[in-house]
Coordinates of C-alpha atoms in Angstrom, one line a residue:
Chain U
X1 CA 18.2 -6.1 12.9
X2 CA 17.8 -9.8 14.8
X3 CA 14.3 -9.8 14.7
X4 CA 14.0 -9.4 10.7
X5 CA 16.9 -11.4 9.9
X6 CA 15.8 -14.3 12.3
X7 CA 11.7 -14.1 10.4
X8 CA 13.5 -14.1 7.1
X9 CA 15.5 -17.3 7.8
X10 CA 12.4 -18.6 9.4
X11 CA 9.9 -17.5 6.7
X12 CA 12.1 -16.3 3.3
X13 CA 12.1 -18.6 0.3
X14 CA 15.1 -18.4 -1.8
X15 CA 14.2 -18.9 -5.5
X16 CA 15.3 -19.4 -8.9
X17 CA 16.1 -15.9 -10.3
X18 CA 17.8 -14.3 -7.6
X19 CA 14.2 -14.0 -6.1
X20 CA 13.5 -14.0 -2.1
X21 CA 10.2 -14.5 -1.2
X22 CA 9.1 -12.5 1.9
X23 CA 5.2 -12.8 0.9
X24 CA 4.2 -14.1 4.2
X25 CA 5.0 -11.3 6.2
X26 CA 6.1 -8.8 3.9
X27 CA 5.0 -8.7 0.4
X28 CA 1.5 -9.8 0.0
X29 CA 0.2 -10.6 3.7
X30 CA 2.0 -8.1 5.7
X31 CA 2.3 -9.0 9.6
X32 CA 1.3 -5.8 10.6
X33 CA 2.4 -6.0 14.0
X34 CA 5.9 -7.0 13.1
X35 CA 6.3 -4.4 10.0
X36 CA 5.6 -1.6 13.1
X37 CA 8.6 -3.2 14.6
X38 CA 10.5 -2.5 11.4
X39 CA 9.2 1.2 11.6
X40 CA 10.2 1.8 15.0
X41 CA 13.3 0.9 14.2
X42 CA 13.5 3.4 11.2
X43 CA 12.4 5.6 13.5
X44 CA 15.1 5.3 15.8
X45 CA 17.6 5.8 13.2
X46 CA 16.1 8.8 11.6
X47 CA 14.4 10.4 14.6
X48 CA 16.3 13.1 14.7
X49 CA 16.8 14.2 11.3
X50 CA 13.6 16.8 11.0
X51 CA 11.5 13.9 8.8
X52 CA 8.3 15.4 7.4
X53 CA 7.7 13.3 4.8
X54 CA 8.1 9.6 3.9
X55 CA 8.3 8.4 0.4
X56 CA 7.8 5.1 -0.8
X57 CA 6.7 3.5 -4.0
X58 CA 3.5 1.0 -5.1
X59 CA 2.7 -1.3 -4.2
X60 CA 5.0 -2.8 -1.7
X61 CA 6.3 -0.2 -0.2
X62 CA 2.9 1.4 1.1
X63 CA 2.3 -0.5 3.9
X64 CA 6.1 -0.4 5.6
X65 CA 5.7 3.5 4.9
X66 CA 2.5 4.1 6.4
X67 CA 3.7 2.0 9.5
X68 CA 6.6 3.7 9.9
X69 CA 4.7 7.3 9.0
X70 CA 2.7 7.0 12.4
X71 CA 5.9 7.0 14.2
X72 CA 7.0 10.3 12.8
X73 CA 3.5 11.5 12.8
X74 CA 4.2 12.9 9.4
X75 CA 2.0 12.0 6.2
X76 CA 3.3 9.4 3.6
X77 CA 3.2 10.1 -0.1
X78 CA 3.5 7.2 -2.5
X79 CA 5.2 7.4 -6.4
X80 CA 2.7 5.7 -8.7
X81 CA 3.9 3.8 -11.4
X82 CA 2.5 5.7 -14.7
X83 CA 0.1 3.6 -16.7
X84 CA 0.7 6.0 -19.6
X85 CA 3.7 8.7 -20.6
X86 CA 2.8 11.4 -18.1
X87 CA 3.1 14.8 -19.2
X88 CA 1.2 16.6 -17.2
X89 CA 3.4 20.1 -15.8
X90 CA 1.6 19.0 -12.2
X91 CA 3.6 16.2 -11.3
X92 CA 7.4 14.9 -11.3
X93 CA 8.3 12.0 -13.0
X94 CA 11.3 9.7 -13.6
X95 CA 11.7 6.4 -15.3
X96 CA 13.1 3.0 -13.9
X97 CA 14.1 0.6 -15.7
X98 CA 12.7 -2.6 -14.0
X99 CA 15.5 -5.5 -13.6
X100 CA 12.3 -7.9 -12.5
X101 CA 10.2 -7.2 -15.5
X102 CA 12.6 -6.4 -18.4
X103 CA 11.1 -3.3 -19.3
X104 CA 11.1 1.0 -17.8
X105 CA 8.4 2.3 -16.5
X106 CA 7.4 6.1 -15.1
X107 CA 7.1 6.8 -11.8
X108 CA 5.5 10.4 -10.9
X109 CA 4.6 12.5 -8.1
X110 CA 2.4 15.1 -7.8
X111 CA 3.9 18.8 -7.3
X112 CA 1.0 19.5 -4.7
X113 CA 2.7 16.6 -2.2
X114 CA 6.4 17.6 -2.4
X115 CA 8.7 20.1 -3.0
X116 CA 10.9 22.9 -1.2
X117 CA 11.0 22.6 2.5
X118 CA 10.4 18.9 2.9
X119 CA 12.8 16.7 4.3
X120 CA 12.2 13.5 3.0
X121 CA 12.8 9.9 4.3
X122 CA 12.6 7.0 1.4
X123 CA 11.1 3.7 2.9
X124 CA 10.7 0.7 0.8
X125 CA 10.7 -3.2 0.6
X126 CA 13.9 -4.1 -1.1
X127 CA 17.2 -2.7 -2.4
X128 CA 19.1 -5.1 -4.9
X129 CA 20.3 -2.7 -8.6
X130 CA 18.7 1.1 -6.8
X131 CA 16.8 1.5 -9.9
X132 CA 13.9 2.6 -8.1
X133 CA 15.9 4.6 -5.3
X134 CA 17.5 6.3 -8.5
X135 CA 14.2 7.3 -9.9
X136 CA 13.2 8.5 -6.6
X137 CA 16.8 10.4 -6.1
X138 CA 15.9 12.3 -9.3
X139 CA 12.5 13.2 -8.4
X140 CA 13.5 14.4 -4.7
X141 CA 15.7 16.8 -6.6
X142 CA 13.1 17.9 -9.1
X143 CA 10.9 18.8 -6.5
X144 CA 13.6 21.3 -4.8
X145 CA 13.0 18.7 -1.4
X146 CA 15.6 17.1 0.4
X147 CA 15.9 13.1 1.0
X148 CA 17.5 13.3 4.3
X149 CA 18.0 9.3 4.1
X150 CA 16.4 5.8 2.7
X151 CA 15.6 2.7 4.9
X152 CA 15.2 -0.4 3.2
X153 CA 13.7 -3.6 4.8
X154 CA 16.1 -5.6 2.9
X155 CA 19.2 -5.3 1.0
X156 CA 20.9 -7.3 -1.5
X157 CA 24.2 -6.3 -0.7
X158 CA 25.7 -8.3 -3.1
X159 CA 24.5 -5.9 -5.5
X160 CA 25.3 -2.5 -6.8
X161 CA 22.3 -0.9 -5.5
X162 CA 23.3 0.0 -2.0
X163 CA 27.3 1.3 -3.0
X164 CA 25.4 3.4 -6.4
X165 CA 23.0 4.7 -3.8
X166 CA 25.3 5.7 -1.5
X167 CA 28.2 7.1 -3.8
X168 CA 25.1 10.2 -4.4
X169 CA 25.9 10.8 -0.8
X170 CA 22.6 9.4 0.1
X171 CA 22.0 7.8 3.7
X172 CA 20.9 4.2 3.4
X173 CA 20.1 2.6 6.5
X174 CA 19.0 -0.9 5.7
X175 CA 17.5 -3.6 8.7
X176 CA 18.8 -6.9 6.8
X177 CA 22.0 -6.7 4.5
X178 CA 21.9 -10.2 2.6
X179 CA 25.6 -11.5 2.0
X180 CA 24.9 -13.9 -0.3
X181 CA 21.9 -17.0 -1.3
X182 CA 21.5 -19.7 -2.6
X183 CA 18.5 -22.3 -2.9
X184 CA 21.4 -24.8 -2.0
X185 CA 23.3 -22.9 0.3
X186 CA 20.4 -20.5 2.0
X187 CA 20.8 -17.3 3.3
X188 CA 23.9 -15.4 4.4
X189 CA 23.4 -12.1 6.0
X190 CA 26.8 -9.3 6.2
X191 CA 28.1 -9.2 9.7
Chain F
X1 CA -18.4 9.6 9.6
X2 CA -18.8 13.7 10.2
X3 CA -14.9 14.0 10.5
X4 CA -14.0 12.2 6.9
X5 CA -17.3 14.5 5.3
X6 CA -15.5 17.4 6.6
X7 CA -12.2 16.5 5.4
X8 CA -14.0 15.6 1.8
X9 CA -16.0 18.7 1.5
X10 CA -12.2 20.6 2.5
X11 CA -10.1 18.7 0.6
X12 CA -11.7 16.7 -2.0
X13 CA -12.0 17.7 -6.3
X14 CA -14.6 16.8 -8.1
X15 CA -13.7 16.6 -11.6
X16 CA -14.8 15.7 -14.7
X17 CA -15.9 11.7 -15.4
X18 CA -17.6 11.3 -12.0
X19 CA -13.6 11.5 -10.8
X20 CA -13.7 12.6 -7.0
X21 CA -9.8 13.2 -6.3
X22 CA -9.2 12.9 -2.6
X23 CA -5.4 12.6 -3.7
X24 CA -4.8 14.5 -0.9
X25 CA -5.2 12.4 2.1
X26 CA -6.2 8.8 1.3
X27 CA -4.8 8.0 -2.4
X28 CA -1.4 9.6 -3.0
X29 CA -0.4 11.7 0.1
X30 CA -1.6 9.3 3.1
X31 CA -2.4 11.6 6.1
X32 CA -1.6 9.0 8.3
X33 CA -2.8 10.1 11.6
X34 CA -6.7 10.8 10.3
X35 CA -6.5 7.5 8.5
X36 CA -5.7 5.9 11.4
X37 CA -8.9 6.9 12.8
X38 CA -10.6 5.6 10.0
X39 CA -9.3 2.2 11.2
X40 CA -10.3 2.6 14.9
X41 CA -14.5 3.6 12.7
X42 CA -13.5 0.1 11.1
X43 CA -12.7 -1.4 14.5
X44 CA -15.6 0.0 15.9
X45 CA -17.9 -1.3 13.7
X46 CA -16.6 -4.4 13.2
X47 CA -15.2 -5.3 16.5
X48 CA -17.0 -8.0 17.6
X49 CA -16.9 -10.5 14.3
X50 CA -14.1 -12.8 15.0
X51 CA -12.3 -11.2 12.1
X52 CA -8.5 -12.2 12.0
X53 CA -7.6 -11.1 8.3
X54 CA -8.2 -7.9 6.3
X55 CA -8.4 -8.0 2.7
X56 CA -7.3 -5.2 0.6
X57 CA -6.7 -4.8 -3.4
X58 CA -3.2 -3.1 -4.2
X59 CA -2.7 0.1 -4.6
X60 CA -5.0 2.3 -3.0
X61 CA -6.5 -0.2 -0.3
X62 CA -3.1 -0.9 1.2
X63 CA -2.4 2.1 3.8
X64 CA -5.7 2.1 5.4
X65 CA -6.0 -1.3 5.6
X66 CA -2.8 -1.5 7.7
X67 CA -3.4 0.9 9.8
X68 CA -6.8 -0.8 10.1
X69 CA -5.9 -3.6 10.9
X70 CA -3.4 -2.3 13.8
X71 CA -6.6 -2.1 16.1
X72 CA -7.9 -5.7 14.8
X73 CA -4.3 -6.4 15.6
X74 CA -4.3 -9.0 12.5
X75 CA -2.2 -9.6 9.2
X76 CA -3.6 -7.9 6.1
X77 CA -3.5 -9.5 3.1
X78 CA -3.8 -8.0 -0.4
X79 CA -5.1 -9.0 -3.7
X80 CA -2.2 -8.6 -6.3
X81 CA -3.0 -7.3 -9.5
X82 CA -1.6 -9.9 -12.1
X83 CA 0.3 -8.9 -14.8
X84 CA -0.5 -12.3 -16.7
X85 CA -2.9 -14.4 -16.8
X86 CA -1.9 -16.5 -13.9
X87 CA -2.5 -20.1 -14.0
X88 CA -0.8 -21.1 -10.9
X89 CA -2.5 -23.7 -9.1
X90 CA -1.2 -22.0 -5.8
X91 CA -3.8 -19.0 -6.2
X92 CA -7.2 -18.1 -6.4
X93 CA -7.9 -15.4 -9.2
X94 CA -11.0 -13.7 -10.2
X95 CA -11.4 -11.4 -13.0
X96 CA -12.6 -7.7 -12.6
X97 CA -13.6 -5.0 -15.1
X98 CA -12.2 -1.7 -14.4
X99 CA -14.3 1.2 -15.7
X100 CA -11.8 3.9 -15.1
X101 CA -9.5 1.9 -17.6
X102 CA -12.0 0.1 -19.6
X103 CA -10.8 -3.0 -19.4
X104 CA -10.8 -6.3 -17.4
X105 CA -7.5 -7.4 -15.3
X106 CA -6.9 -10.3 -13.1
X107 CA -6.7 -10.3 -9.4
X108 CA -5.3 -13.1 -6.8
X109 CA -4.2 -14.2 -3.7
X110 CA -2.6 -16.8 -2.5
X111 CA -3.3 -19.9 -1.0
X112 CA -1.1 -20.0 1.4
X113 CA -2.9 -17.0 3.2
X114 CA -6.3 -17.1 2.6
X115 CA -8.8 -20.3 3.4
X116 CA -11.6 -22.3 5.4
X117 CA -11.4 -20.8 9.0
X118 CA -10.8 -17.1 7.8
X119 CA -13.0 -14.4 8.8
X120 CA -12.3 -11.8 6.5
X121 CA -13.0 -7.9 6.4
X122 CA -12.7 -6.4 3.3
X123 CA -11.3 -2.9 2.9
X124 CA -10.6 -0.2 -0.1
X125 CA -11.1 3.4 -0.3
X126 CA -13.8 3.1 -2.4
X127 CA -17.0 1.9 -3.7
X128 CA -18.8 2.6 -7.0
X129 CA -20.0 -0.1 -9.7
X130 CA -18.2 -2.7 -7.3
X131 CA -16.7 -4.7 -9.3
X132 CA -13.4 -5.3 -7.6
X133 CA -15.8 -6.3 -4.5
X134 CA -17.5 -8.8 -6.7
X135 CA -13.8 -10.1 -7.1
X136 CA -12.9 -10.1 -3.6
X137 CA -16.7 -11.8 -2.9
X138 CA -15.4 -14.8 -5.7
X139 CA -12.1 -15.5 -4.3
X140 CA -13.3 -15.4 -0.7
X141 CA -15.8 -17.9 -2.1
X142 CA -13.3 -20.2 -3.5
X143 CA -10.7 -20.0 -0.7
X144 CA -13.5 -21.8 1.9
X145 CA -13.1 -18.2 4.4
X146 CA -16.1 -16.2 5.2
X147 CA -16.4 -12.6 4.5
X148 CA -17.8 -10.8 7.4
X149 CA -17.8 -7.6 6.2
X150 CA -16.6 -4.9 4.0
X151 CA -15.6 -1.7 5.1
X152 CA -15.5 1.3 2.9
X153 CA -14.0 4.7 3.1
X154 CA -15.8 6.7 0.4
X155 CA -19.0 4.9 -1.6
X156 CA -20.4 6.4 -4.4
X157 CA -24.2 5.7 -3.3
X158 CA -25.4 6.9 -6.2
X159 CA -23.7 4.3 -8.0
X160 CA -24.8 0.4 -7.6
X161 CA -22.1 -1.1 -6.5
X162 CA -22.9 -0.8 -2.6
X163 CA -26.7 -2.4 -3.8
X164 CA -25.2 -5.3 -5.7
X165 CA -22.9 -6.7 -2.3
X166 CA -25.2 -5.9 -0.1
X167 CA -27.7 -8.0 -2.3
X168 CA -25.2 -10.6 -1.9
X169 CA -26.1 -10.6 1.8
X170 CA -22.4 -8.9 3.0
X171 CA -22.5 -6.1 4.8
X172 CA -21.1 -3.1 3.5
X173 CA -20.3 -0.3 6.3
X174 CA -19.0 3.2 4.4
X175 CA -17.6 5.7 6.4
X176 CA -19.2 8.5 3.6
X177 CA -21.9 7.9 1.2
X178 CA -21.9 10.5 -1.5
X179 CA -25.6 10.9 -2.8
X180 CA -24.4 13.3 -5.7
X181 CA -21.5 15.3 -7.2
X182 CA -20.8 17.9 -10.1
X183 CA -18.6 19.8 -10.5
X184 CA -20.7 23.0 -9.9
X185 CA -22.8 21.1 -7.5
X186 CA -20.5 20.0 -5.1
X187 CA -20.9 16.7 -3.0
X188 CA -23.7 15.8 -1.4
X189 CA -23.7 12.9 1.1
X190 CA -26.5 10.8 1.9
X191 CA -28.5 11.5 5.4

């Protein structure tokens, strides 16, 4: 998508650590009128696909999903990261193992907001490993729904994420695909 | 706001711990289409302040402060929750002592998208001993913006969290105010 790939090269940092920095528009202040851009877009990829339900995970992901929800007009549910081992029989949980922070954490979501019938859509920030689109592929099957697709804002194609992800026959439909970068050599997106 | 006391007095549990769960709309399934009309309450209210940001706290704040801000047509800007102590020069940080976990974290923004020239509304989905608020009224402080407003889905009245900001001269607009609760009692709102 242009319009992303042109406010990424205009406004992305590249960092030390494989990190790019999307905070002014993304991440931490979201340009709300842009991100609704992002969702229409989503929408026209998946409009057609009997959506009921978008998916996304805190924090970052809420605000792309809810965005991209009113489009649908479905509701948005969001995994929470477990502060504690969740054991509760109400909810679904799986862990993800956090490249970022070195450590797994739960995810979990409620058994009242999911389950047979639903046709899912997965919207989130980033895809670099899939860790966390792995989580969620586990707990879309726990929950007897279907995860019709997943649209990422941006991918980090140069990692395994996106070919994992899609090897489980899942849909990813992603608006920027990063080649390669570099804080030398900036950013490169896929044709 | 008759429509969101309707939808609490359908839809929201109160349990145990002065816990009201409204998981069912607003805090882990986001009905997107009535929180949206929560914003346009917001935008009512507040339509006529100048504001050009909206501050949230991540997680909870983050859906209806975007779909707030689509009428304010404005970025929104949430305050992360650090995992560490951050001494970053590049942020503004304020402490805040969560009584649900019993203990104090760190929140922050920064720099780059918060300062002198501002005018800020503050969102979340709730109000009860108001701490976070007391945060969000430091680092507005320190960053040189002014805080118009805060705008509140659900404040515990009985609580005195909405008296302590509004002591503090902001003003505090809640779209319900819950006088009481129990569990056999039910919710009461305030006239």
């Amino acid at each position: 998508m242009r319009l992303l790939e042109d406010r990424i090269r205009t406004d992305g940092k590249v960092r030390g650590g494989d990190v790019l920095k999307v905070d002014g528009f993304l991440n931490h202040m979201i340009d709300v009128r842009f991100v609704a851009e992002l969702g229409r877009e989503f929408y026209r990829l998946f409009k057609d696909c009997g959506i009921n339900k978008i998916l996304t995970i805190e924090s970052s992901g809420i605000g792309v999903a809810c965005l991209t929800a009113q489009f649908f007009d479905c509701p948005v549910v969001f995994a929470k990261k477990a502060k504690t081992k969740n054991i509760d029989a109400d909810v679904y949980t799986a862990s993800v193992f956090s490249y970022t922070h070195g450590r797994t954490y739960d995810i979990m979501v409620s058994k009242d907001y999911l389950g047979k019938g639903d046709r899912v859509l997965f919207i989130d920030d980033f895809l670099a490993k899939g860790a966390a689109l792995i989580g969620i592929v586990d707990i879309v099957r726990q929950s007897g729904a279907e995860l019709v697709g997943a649209g990422i804002v941006i991918e980090k194609a140069y990692q395994d994420g996106g070919e994992r992800i899609r090897s489980l026959g899942v849909r990813v439909e992603s608006l920027a695909r990063i080649a390669s970068m570099s804080e030398e050599g900036g950013i490169v997106f896929c044709d």
